[in-house]
Each structure stands twice: as structure tokens, then as C-alpha cells.
PDB file of C-alpha atoms and ligand atoms in Angstrom:
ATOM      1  CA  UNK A   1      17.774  50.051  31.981  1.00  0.00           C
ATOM      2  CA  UNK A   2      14.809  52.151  30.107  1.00  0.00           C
ATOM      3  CA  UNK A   3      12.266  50.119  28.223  1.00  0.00           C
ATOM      4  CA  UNK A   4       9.316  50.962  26.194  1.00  0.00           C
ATOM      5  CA  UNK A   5       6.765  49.156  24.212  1.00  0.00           C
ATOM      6  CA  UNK A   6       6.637  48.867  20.384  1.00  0.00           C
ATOM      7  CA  UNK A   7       3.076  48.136  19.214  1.00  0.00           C
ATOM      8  CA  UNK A   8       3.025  44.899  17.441  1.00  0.00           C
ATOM      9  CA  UNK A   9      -1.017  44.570  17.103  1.00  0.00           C
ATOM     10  CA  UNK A  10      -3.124  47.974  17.086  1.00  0.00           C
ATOM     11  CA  UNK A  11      -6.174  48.121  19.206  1.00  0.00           C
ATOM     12  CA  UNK A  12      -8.583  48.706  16.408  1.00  0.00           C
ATOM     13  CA  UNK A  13      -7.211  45.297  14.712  1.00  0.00           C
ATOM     14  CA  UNK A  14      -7.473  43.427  17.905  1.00  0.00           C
ATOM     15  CA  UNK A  15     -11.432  44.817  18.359  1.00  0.00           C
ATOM     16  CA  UNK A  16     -12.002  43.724  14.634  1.00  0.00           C
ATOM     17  CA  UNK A  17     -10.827  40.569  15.096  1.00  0.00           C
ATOM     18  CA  UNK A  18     -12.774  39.857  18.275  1.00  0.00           C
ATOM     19  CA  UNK A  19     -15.639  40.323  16.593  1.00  0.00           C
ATOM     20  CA  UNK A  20     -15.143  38.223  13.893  1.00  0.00           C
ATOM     21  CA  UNK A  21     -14.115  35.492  16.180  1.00  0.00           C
ATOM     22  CA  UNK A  22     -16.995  35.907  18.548  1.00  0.00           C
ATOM     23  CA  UNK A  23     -19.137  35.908  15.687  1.00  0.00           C
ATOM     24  CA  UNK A  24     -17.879  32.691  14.485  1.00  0.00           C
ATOM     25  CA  UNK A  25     -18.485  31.407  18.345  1.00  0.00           C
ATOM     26  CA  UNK A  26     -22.333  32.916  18.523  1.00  0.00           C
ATOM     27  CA  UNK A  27     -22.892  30.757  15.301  1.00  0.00           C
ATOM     28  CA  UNK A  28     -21.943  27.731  16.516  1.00  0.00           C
ATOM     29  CA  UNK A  29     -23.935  27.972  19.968  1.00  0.00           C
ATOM     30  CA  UNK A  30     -26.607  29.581  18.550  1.00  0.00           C
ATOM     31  CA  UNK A  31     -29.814  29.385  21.085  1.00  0.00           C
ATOM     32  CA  UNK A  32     -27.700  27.196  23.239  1.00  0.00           C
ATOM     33  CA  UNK A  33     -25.436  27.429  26.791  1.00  0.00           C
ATOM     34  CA  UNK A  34     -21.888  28.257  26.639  1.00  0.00           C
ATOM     35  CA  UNK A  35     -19.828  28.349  29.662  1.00  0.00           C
ATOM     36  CA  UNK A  36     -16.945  30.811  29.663  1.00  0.00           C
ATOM     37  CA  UNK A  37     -13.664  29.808  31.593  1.00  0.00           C
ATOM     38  CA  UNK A  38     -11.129  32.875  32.024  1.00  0.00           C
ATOM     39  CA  UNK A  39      -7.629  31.982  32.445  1.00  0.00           C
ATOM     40  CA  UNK A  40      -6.578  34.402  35.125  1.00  0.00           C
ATOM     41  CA  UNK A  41      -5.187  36.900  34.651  1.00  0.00           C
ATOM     42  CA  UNK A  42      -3.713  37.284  31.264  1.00  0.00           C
ATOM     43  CA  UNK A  43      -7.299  36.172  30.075  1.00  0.00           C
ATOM     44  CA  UNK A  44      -9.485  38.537  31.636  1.00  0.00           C
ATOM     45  CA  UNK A  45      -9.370  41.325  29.410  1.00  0.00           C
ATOM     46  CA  UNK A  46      -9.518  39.485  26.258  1.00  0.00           C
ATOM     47  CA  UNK A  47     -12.541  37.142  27.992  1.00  0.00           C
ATOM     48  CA  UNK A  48     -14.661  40.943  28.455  1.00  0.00           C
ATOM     49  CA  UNK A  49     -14.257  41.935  25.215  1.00  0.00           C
ATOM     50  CA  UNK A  50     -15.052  38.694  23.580  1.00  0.00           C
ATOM     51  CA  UNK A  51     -18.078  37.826  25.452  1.00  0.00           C
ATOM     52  CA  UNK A  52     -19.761  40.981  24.889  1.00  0.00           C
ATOM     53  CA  UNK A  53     -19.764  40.590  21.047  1.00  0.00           C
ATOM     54  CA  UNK A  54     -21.019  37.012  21.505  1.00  0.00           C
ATOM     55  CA  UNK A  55     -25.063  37.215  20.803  1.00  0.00           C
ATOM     56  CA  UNK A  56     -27.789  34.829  20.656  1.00  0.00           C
ATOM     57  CA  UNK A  57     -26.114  32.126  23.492  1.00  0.00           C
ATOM     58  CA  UNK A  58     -26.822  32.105  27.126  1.00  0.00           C
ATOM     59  CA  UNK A  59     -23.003  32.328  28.522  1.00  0.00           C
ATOM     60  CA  UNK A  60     -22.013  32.565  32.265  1.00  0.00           C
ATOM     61  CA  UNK A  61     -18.269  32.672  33.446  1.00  0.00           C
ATOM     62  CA  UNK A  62     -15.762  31.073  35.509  1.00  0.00           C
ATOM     63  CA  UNK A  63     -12.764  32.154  36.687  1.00  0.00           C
ATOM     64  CA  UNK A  64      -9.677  30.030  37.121  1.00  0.00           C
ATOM     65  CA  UNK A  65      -5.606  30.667  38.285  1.00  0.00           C
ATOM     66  CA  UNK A  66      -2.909  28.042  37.180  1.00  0.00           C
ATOM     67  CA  UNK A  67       0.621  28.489  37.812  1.00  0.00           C
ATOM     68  CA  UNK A  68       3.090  26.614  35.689  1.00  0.00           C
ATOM     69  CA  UNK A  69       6.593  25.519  37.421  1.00  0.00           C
ATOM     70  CA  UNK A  70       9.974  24.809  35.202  1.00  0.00           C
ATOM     71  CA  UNK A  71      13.282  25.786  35.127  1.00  0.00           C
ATOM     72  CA  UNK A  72      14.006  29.599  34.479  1.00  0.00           C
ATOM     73  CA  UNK A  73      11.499  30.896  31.942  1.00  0.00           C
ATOM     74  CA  UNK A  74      10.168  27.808  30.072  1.00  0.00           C
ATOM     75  CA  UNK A  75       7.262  25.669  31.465  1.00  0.00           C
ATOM     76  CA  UNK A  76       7.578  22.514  32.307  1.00  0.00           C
ATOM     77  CA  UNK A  77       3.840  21.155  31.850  1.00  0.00           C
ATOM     78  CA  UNK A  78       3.679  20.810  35.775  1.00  0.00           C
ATOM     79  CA  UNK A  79       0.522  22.913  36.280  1.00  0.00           C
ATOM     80  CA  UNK A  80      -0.701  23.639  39.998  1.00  0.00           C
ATOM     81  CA  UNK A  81      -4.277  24.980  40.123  1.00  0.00           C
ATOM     82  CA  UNK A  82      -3.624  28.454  42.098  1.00  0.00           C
ATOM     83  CA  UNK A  83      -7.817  29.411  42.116  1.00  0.00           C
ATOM     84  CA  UNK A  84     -10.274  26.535  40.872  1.00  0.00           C
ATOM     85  CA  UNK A  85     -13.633  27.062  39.321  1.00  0.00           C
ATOM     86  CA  UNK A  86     -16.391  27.798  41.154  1.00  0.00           C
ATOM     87  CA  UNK A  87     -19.201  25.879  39.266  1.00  0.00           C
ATOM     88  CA  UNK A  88     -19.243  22.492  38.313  1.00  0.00           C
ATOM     89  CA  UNK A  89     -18.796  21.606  34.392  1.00  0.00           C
ATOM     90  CA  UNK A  90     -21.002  18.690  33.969  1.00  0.00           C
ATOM     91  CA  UNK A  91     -23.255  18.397  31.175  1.00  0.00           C
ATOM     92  CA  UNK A  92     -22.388  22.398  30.038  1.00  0.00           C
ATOM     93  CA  UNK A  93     -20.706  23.578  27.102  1.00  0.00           C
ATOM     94  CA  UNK A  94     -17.144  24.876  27.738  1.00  0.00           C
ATOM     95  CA  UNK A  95     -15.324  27.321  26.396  1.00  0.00           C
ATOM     96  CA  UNK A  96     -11.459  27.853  27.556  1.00  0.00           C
ATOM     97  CA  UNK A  97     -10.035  31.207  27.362  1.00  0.00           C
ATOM     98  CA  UNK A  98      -7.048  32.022  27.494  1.00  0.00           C
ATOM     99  CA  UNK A  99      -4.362  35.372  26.400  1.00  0.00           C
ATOM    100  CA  UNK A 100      -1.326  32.992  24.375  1.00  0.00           C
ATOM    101  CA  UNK A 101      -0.607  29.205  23.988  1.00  0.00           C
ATOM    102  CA  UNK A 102       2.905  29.141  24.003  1.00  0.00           C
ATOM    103  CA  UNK A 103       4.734  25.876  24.062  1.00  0.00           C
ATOM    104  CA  UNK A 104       1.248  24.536  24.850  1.00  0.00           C
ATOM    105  CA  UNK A 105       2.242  23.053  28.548  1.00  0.00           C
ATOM    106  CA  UNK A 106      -0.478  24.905  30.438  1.00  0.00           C
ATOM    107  CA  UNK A 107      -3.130  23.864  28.007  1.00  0.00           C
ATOM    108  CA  UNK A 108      -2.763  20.572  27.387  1.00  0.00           C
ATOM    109  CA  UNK A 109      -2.722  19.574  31.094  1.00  0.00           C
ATOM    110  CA  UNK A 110      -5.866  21.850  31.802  1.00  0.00           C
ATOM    111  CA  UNK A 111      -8.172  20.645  28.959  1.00  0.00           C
ATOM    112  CA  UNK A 112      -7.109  17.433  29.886  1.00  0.00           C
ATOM    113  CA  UNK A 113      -8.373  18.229  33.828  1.00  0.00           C
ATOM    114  CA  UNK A 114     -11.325  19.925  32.873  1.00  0.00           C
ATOM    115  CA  UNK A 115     -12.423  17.478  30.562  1.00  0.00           C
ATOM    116  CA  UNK A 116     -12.450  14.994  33.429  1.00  0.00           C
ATOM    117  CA  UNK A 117     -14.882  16.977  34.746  1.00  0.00           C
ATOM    118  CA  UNK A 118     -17.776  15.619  32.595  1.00  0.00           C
ATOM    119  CA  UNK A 119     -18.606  18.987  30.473  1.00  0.00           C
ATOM    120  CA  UNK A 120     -20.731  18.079  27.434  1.00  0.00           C
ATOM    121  CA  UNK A 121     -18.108  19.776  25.252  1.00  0.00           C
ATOM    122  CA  UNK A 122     -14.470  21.639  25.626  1.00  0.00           C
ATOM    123  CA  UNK A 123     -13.263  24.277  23.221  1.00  0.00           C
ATOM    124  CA  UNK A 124     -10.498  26.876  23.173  1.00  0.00           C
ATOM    125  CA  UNK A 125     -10.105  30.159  22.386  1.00  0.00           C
ATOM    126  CA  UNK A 126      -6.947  32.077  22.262  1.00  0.00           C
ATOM    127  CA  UNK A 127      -6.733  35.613  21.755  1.00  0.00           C
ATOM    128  CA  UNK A 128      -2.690  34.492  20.691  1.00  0.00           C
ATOM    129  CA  UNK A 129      -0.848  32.069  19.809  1.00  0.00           C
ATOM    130  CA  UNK A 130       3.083  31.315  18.899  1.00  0.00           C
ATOM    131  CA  UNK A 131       2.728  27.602  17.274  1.00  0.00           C
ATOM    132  CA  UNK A 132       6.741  27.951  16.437  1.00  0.00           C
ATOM    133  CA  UNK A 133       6.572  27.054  20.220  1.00  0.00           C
ATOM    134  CA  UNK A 134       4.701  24.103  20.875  1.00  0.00           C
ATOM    135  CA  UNK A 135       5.840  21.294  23.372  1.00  0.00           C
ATOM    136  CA  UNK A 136       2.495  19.655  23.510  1.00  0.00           C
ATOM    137  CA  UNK A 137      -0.620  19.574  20.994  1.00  0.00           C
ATOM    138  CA  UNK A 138      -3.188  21.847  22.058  1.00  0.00           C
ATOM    139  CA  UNK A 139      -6.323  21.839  20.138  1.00  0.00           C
ATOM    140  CA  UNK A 140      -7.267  25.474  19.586  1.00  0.00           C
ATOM    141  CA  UNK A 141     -10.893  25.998  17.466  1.00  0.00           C
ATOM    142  CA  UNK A 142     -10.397  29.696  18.134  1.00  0.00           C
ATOM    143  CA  UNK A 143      -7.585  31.512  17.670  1.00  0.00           C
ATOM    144  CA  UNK A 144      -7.274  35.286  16.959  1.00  0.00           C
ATOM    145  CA  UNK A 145      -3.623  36.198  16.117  1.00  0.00           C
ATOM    146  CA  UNK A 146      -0.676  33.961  15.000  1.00  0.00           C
ATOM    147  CA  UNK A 147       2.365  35.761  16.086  1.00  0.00           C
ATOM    148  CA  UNK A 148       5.836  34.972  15.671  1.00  0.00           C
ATOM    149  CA  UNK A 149       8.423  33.984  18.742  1.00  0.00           C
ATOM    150  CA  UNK A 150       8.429  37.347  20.679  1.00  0.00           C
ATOM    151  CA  UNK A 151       7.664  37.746  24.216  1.00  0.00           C
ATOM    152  CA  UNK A 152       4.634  40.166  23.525  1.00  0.00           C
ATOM    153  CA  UNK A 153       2.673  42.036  26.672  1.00  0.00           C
ATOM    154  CA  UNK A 154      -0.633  43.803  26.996  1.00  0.00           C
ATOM    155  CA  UNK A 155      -4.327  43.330  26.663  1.00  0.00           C
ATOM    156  CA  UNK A 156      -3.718  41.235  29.781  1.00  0.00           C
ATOM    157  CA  UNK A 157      -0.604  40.078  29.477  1.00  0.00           C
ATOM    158  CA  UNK A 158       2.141  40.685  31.346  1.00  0.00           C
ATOM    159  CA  UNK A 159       6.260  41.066  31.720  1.00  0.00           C
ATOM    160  CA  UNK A 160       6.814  41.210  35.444  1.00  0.00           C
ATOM    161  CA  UNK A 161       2.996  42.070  36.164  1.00  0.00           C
ATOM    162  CA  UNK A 162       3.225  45.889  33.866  1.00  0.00           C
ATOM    163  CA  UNK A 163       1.427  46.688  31.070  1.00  0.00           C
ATOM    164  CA  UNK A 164      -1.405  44.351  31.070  1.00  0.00           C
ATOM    165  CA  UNK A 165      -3.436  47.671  31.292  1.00  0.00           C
ATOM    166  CA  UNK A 166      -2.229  48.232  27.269  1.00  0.00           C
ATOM    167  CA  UNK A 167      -4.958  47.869  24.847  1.00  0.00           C
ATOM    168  CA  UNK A 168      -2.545  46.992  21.857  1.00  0.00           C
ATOM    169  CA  UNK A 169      -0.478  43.862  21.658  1.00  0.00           C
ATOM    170  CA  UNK A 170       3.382  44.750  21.701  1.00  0.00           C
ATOM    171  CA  UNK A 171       6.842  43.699  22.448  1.00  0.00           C
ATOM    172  CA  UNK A 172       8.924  45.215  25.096  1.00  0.00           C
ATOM    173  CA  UNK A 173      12.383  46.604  23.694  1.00  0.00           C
ATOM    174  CA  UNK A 174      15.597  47.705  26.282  1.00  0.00           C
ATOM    175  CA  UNK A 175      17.126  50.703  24.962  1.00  0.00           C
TER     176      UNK A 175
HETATM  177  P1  LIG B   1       2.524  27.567  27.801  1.00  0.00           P
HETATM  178  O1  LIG B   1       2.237  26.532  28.827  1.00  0.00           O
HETATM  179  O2  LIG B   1       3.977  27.626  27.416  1.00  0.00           O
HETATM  180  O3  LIG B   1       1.637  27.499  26.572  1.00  0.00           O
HETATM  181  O4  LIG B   1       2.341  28.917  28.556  1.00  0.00           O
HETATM  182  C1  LIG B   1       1.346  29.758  28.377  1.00  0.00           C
HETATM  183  C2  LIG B   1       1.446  30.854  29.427  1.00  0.00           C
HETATM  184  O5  LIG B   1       2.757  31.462  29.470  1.00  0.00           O
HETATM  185  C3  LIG B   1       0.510  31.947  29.023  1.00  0.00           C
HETATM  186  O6  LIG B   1      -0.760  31.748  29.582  1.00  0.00           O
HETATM  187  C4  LIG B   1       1.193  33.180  29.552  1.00  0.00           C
HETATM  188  O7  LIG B   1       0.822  33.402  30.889  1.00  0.00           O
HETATM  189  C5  LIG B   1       2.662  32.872  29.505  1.00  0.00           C
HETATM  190  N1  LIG B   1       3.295  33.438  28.279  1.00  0.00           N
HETATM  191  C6  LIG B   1       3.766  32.751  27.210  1.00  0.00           C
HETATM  192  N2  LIG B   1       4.263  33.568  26.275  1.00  0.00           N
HETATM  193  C7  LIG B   1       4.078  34.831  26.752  1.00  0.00           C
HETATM  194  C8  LIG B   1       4.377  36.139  26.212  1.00  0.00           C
HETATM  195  O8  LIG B   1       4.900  36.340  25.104  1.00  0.00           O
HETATM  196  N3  LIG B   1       4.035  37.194  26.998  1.00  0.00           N
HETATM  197  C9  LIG B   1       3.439  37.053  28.222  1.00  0.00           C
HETATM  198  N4  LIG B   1       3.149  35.856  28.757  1.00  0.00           N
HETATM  199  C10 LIG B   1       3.463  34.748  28.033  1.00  0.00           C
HETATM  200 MG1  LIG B   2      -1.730  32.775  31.017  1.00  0.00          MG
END
């Protein structure tokens, strides 16, 4: 069966967007520490772009790699840690960032983890999320895109590990 990719969110809208949001993120660490966690791997691409728009705040990065088990597609909030941080989080300010909060599952367990972990604060940022979805409450400060319930793929995300390579946002259609 062919496939192809309809664009759902150009790649100049995604870049202006990024740098509103990591505008919005330098102002409220201005002059301070912020401590980037990337959400491997659907999070890697969007974590690049945003943190080099980010000015005026001393950031370093983690990397982390959760898997999420449930029957068939959906998740069912069981989260095993796949790759944990490097660096400790006490006392820093974290920011969690992730490609889409979907029904919320992977989210709420992690910030729930990491926040066990004694960080001075925990944010996230989401370059997209579907909240027609949502399972659990997930407290997202930054989110770029609201989209509706499609399964969407690039700029890091993936269907079957293709097209996180894209730099638009789209929705894979079978002809
Ligand atoms: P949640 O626990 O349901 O919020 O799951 C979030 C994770 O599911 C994301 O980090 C993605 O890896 C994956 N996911 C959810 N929706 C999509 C989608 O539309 N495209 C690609 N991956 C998705
Ligand atoms: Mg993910």
C-alpha cells in the first residue's frame, strides 16, 4: 500500500513559532540556569531548534528514552525508563521537552519521577499537543501547536521510525 505525507504544519510556521515560544522561555529565566531534558527521540529535533533561539539563560541538556507499554496502540501510563539522565536534577531548573502529549500517560508519570528528583523547578514544553486526548492531566506551560486527533509525523516524530527527518508537521494518508 503507497503512502505519502500531507503537510499539516509548514516549516516556516513551525520556525516562527519556536521563536516566539523560546522567547517567552528566555524571559522567564532571564540571567538564570535552565536545564534542558530531551525526550528521545521524537524530541530531539524540536529540543535543537528551540534551544538555539533561547538567549540570555545558561542551559545545558539531558537526554532521556522512555518506552510506554499498553495494549495495541494506546498507552497505558506504564512507563519503563529505556536511557536515564545523565546528570543529577537537584537544585536546577528543569525544563521537559518533549514532540506531542497525547493522552498524557508518558508525561504525567515522568514529571512525577523527575520531580522526585529534587529539581528546584519542573516545566514542560511541547512542540504538540492533542488535548481531545488526554487520560491524565499534564501541566504543559509551553506548548507550540494544538492539533486536532490525527496521528501526525515529522520534525522528530515518527510512524514506524520514517519521516522524522521531515521538517513540516503532517499526517500520513494510504492511497
Ligand atoms: P502519551 O503518553 O499518550 O501522551 O504519549 C505520548 C507519546 O506517544 C509521544 O511522545 C509520541 O512518542 C507518541 N505519539 C502520540 N501521538 C503521536 C502522533 O500523532 N505521532 C507520532 N507519535 C505520537
Ligand atoms: Mg515521544
Amino acid at each position: 500500500m503507497a503512502e505519502h505525507v500531507r503537510v499539516l504544519i509548514p516549516e516556516d510556521e513551525i520556525r516562527d513559532k519556536i521563536i516566539e515560544v523560546a522567547d517567552k522561555i528566555s524571559e522567564a529565566y532571564k540571567g538564570e540556569s535552565l536545564h534542558l531534558i530531551c525526550i528521545l527521540k521524537g524530541g530531539a529535533m524540536f529540543m535543537c531548534e528551540l534551544a538555539k533561539r533561547i538567549h540570555d539563560v545558561n542551559i545545558s541538556f539531558d537526554f532521556m528514552s522512555v518506552s510506554s507499554y499498553g495494549a495495541g496502540t494506546t498507552t497505558s501510563g506504564i512507563v519503563k525508563i529505556v536511557k536515564d539522565l545523565d546528570e543529577p536534577l537537584e537544585g536546577k531548573n528543569v525544563l521537559i521537552v518533549e514532540d506531542i502529549i497525547d493522552t498524557g500517560h508518558t508525561l504525567n508519570h515522568l514529571s512525577k519521577l523527575l520531580m522526585s528528583r529534587g529539581p528546584k523547578s519542573i516545566e514542560i514544553c511541547t512542540l504538540l499537543n492533542k488535548p481531545s486526548r488526554r487520560e491524565k492531566e499534564v501541566p504543559v506551560k509551553y506548548s507550540c501547536f494544538e492539533i486536532p486527533d490525527e496521528f501526525v509525523v515529522g520534525y522528530g516524530l515518527d510512524y514506524d521510525q520514517k519521516y522524522r527527518n521531515l521538517p513540516y508537521i503532517g499526517v500520513v494518508e494510504f492511497d
